[in-house]
Amino acid sequence: MRRYLIVLAALALLLSGCRGEAKELPAPAELFAEIQAEVELPEMINTAETDLEALTGIGPDSYDSAVCYRLCEGTAPDELIIVRANSAGDTDKIQELLEKRLDDKREAGTLYLTEYQPMLQAGVVRRDGLTVSLIVSGQVEEIARVYDDSLQAVTGPG
Amino acid sequence: MKPFCLLVPGLVLALILTGCAADAAMPAQPPEPSPAPAAESAPPPAKAPVPVPAEAPTPSQAEPSQEPEEGDYFDNALFVGDSIMEGVRQYVAARRQEGEALGTAQFLTSTTGISLADLTGDREPGVQFSYKGEARPLEDIVADIGPRRVFLLLGLNDLASDPDPVVEDVVSRYTRLILNLRSACPGVEFIVITNPPKVASQWLPDYTANRNFGNALIGEFVDELKAICPEWNIEYVDAYEALKDENGALPDDYCRDGFLHLNHRGASVVVDALEAFAGGR
């Protein structure tokens, strides 16, 4: 009897360990601050309140928090959008909309201000748990490292 | 107690707990198939009809309030334009970090080289403005936003992207666009912002198809535009006049790319001209 109870308790512990808290990146504003601290970015302004929905179609009902950093001044297509979705379903939709935003920016870059095409081609959309990000920057790799480090800090060395 | 008596609740517990675990972080997944790209730079699926002033507005379109204005003149205004207007948007966004600029006006800009020919359907495939992630006709976007007034800054891409542009045709497109917008969005005021000149340097980016694009052409276009606006009861804010130097060129220190795109300093001159215009209302 006791042996079965021990097995049951071990099973419950094992499974509750898997359950844990969702492995999430820091909130978008906090994550951007980390990026800004680690990577030399051009001066950017957070326009999430006024521009995020107009640019992407991502409405406030679908996310918990977001930042939408755009270049303060200049013709370059730099853009850093980080959105923490409300749910996995919202995450799918946000990812789709950010993928489309990136496609649109790339296509625009074939028509005008064509010198930025390499930056646009290097742009990425990444999904980490409920966080979806669009990164168009001359420092995509460095920014990705900040994400990876941040995830590592959340999940531990494994 | 028999072993299966423990196994059953154990399995139930396991199922519950594994179900909860589904929300844990997931690796990046391939995106769901998305609809064909259609945005700032995307061509529309079919040729847009040449705008003709409609007799009646579409019933579903939002009509702006006709009540007396309250608040800032630029509250509920929409600024529509190309990459030059994008410079104004950037400046206004920066100013709003520290205070107020142009009330709560919204911006709809495109950095795709959008032209009047695109918007009137004279060019195929035409580029459209993108709003909420979708390329849509400008009339639809304006109707959706429902502003009180719309400021337009367009036209230089028509002059720069056509190897041999005819100024009268470009001005005619502008008035056609505005008449079409007026018909589609009754009650909305449409105001033109005249285009800035380019810098004095003869350098042109590779994507400029008109290798004769320069200040003589821009000046001719602006003069023609200013002449025709009163005929159609269209008001204009003369940014061209405010920006040009004694030689009719954009001062280098107003420009961010050695061509014609405005930096914050240049954009501040446009915003000053707008505020002066509003002050006179």
Coordinates of C-alpha atoms in Angstrom, one line a residue, chain B residues 42-254:
Chain B
A42 CA 1.7 45.4 -52.6
P43 CA -0.1 45.8 -55.8
P44 CA -3.9 45.5 -55.6
P45 CA -5.4 42.3 -56.9
A46 CA -7.1 44.0 -59.8
K47 CA -6.8 47.3 -61.5
A48 CA -8.4 50.0 -59.4
P49 CA -11.0 52.0 -61.3
V50 CA -10.1 55.5 -62.3
P51 CA -11.7 57.6 -59.6
V52 CA -14.7 59.5 -60.8
P53 CA -16.5 61.8 -58.4
A54 CA -19.4 59.7 -57.1
E55 CA -22.8 61.2 -57.0
A56 CA -23.6 59.8 -53.6
P57 CA -21.6 58.6 -50.7
T58 CA -21.5 55.0 -49.8
P59 CA -24.0 54.6 -46.9
S60 CA -21.7 52.5 -44.7
Q61 CA -19.0 55.2 -44.7
A62 CA -18.5 57.1 -41.5
E63 CA -19.5 60.7 -41.6
P64 CA -17.6 63.1 -39.4
S65 CA -19.4 65.1 -36.8
Q66 CA -20.7 68.5 -37.9
E67 CA -20.8 69.8 -34.3
P68 CA -18.7 72.8 -33.4
E69 CA -15.1 72.0 -33.0
E70 CA -13.6 71.6 -29.5
G71 CA -10.0 71.1 -28.6
D72 CA -7.0 71.4 -30.8
Y73 CA -7.5 72.2 -34.5
F74 CA -5.5 69.1 -35.3
D75 CA -7.4 66.7 -33.1
N76 CA -9.2 64.2 -35.3
A77 CA -7.1 65.2 -38.2
L78 CA -5.4 62.7 -40.5
F79 CA -2.1 63.4 -42.3
V80 CA -1.7 61.3 -45.4
G81 CA 1.4 61.2 -47.5
D82 CA 4.5 59.6 -48.9
S83 CA 8.0 59.3 -47.5
I84 CA 8.2 63.1 -47.0
M85 CA 5.2 63.0 -44.8
E86 CA 6.9 60.1 -42.9
G87 CA 9.6 62.6 -41.9
V88 CA 6.9 64.9 -40.5
R89 CA 5.3 61.9 -38.6
Q90 CA 8.7 61.0 -37.1
Y91 CA 9.2 64.6 -36.0
V92 CA 5.7 64.8 -34.4
A93 CA 6.2 61.4 -32.7
A94 CA 9.5 62.7 -31.2
R95 CA 7.8 66.0 -30.1
R96 CA 5.0 64.0 -28.5
Q97 CA 7.6 62.3 -26.2
E98 CA 8.0 65.6 -24.4
G99 CA 4.7 67.3 -25.0
E100 CA 2.2 68.2 -27.6
A101 CA 2.4 68.4 -31.4
L102 CA -0.5 68.7 -33.9
G103 CA -3.0 67.7 -31.2
T104 CA -4.0 64.0 -31.5
A105 CA -3.7 63.9 -35.3
Q106 CA -3.0 60.5 -36.9
F107 CA -0.7 59.7 -39.7
L108 CA -1.1 57.5 -42.7
T109 CA 2.2 57.4 -44.5
S110 CA 3.9 55.1 -47.0
T111 CA 7.6 54.6 -47.8
T112 CA 6.9 52.7 -51.0
G113 CA 7.2 55.6 -53.4
I114 CA 3.4 55.9 -53.5
S115 CA 2.1 58.2 -56.2
L116 CA -1.1 59.9 -57.2
A117 CA -1.1 57.7 -60.2
D118 CA -1.3 54.7 -57.9
L119 CA -4.1 56.2 -55.9
T120 CA -6.2 57.2 -58.9
G121 CA -5.7 53.9 -60.7
D122 CA -3.7 55.6 -63.5
R123 CA -0.8 53.2 -62.8
E124 CA -1.1 49.5 -62.9
P125 CA -0.4 47.6 -60.7
G126 CA -0.8 50.4 -58.2
V127 CA 0.5 50.7 -54.7
Q128 CA -2.0 51.4 -52.0
F129 CA -1.9 52.7 -48.5
S130 CA -1.9 50.0 -45.8
Y131 CA -4.1 50.3 -42.8
K132 CA -4.4 47.7 -40.0
G133 CA -2.2 45.4 -42.0
E134 CA -4.1 45.5 -45.2
A135 CA -3.7 47.4 -48.5
R136 CA -6.9 49.4 -49.0
P137 CA -8.2 52.2 -51.2
L138 CA -7.5 55.6 -49.5
E139 CA -11.2 56.4 -49.6
D140 CA -12.0 53.3 -47.5
I141 CA -9.3 54.1 -45.0
V142 CA -10.4 57.7 -44.6
A143 CA -14.0 56.6 -44.2
D144 CA -12.9 54.0 -41.6
I145 CA -11.0 56.5 -39.6
G146 CA -13.6 59.2 -40.0
P147 CA -11.4 62.3 -39.5
R148 CA -12.7 65.8 -39.5
R149 CA -10.0 67.0 -41.9
V150 CA -7.3 65.3 -44.0
F151 CA -4.0 66.9 -44.9
L152 CA -2.4 65.5 -48.1
L153 CA 1.2 65.6 -49.1
L154 CA 1.7 63.7 -52.3
G155 CA 2.8 64.1 -55.9
L156 CA 6.6 64.1 -56.0
N157 CA 6.7 60.4 -56.7
D158 CA 4.7 61.0 -59.8
L159 CA 7.3 63.5 -61.0
A160 CA 10.3 61.4 -59.9
S161 CA 9.1 57.9 -61.1
D162 CA 7.9 58.9 -64.5
P163 CA 10.7 59.5 -67.0
D164 CA 8.8 62.3 -68.7
P165 CA 6.1 63.6 -66.5
V166 CA 3.5 66.2 -67.6
V167 CA 2.9 68.6 -64.7
E168 CA -0.7 69.3 -65.7
D169 CA -1.5 65.6 -65.7
V170 CA -0.1 65.2 -62.2
V171 CA -2.0 68.2 -60.9
S172 CA -5.1 66.9 -62.6
R173 CA -4.6 63.5 -60.8
Y174 CA -4.4 65.4 -57.5
T175 CA -7.7 67.2 -58.0
R176 CA -9.3 64.0 -59.2
L177 CA -8.1 62.2 -56.1
I178 CA -9.5 64.9 -53.8
L179 CA -12.8 65.2 -55.6
N180 CA -13.1 61.4 -55.3
L181 CA -12.3 61.6 -51.6
R182 CA -14.8 64.4 -51.1
S183 CA -17.5 62.3 -52.7
A184 CA -16.7 59.2 -50.7
C185 CA -16.2 61.0 -47.4
P186 CA -18.7 63.9 -47.3
G187 CA -18.1 66.5 -44.6
V188 CA -14.4 65.8 -44.4
E189 CA -12.2 68.7 -45.2
F190 CA -9.3 68.0 -47.5
I191 CA -6.3 70.3 -47.4
V192 CA -3.1 70.1 -49.5
I193 CA 0.4 70.6 -48.1
T194 CA 2.6 71.8 -51.0
N195 CA 5.7 69.7 -51.6
P196 CA 9.1 70.6 -50.4
P197 CA 11.8 71.3 -53.0
K198 CA 14.9 69.0 -53.2
V199 CA 18.3 70.0 -52.1
A200 CA 20.4 72.0 -54.6
S201 CA 22.7 69.0 -55.4
Q202 CA 22.0 67.3 -58.7
W203 CA 22.4 63.8 -57.2
L204 CA 19.5 61.5 -57.6
P205 CA 18.9 58.0 -56.1
D206 CA 19.0 55.1 -58.5
Y207 CA 15.3 54.4 -58.1
T208 CA 14.5 57.9 -59.5
A209 CA 13.4 57.0 -63.1
N210 CA 13.2 60.7 -64.1
R211 CA 16.8 61.6 -64.3
N212 CA 15.8 65.3 -64.9
F213 CA 13.9 65.4 -61.6
G214 CA 14.8 68.7 -60.0
N215 CA 13.7 71.9 -58.5
A216 CA 12.6 73.5 -61.7
L217 CA 10.0 70.7 -62.2
I218 CA 9.0 70.7 -58.5
G219 CA 8.5 74.5 -58.6
E220 CA 6.4 74.3 -61.7
F221 CA 4.3 71.6 -60.1
V222 CA 3.8 73.5 -56.9
D223 CA 2.9 76.7 -58.8
E224 CA 0.3 74.8 -60.9
L225 CA -1.1 73.1 -57.8
K226 CA -1.5 76.4 -56.0
A227 CA -3.1 78.0 -59.0
I228 CA -5.7 75.2 -59.4
C229 CA -6.6 74.7 -55.7
P230 CA -8.8 77.8 -55.5
E231 CA -10.7 76.6 -58.6
W232 CA -11.8 73.5 -56.7
N233 CA -12.1 75.2 -53.3
I234 CA -9.2 73.3 -52.0
E235 CA -7.1 75.0 -49.3
Y236 CA -3.4 74.5 -49.1
V237 CA -0.6 75.0 -46.6
D238 CA 2.4 76.3 -48.4
A239 CA 5.3 74.2 -47.0
Y240 CA 7.2 74.7 -50.3
E241 CA 7.4 78.4 -49.7
A242 CA 8.4 77.9 -46.0
L243 CA 11.1 75.4 -46.8
K244 CA 12.8 76.8 -49.9
D245 CA 15.9 78.9 -49.7
E246 CA 16.8 81.9 -51.8
N247 CA 17.7 79.6 -54.7
G248 CA 14.4 77.6 -54.5
A249 CA 16.2 74.6 -53.0
L250 CA 15.7 72.7 -49.8
P251 CA 18.5 73.8 -47.4
D252 CA 20.9 70.9 -46.8
D253 CA 20.4 71.0 -43.1
Y254 CA 16.7 70.4 -43.5

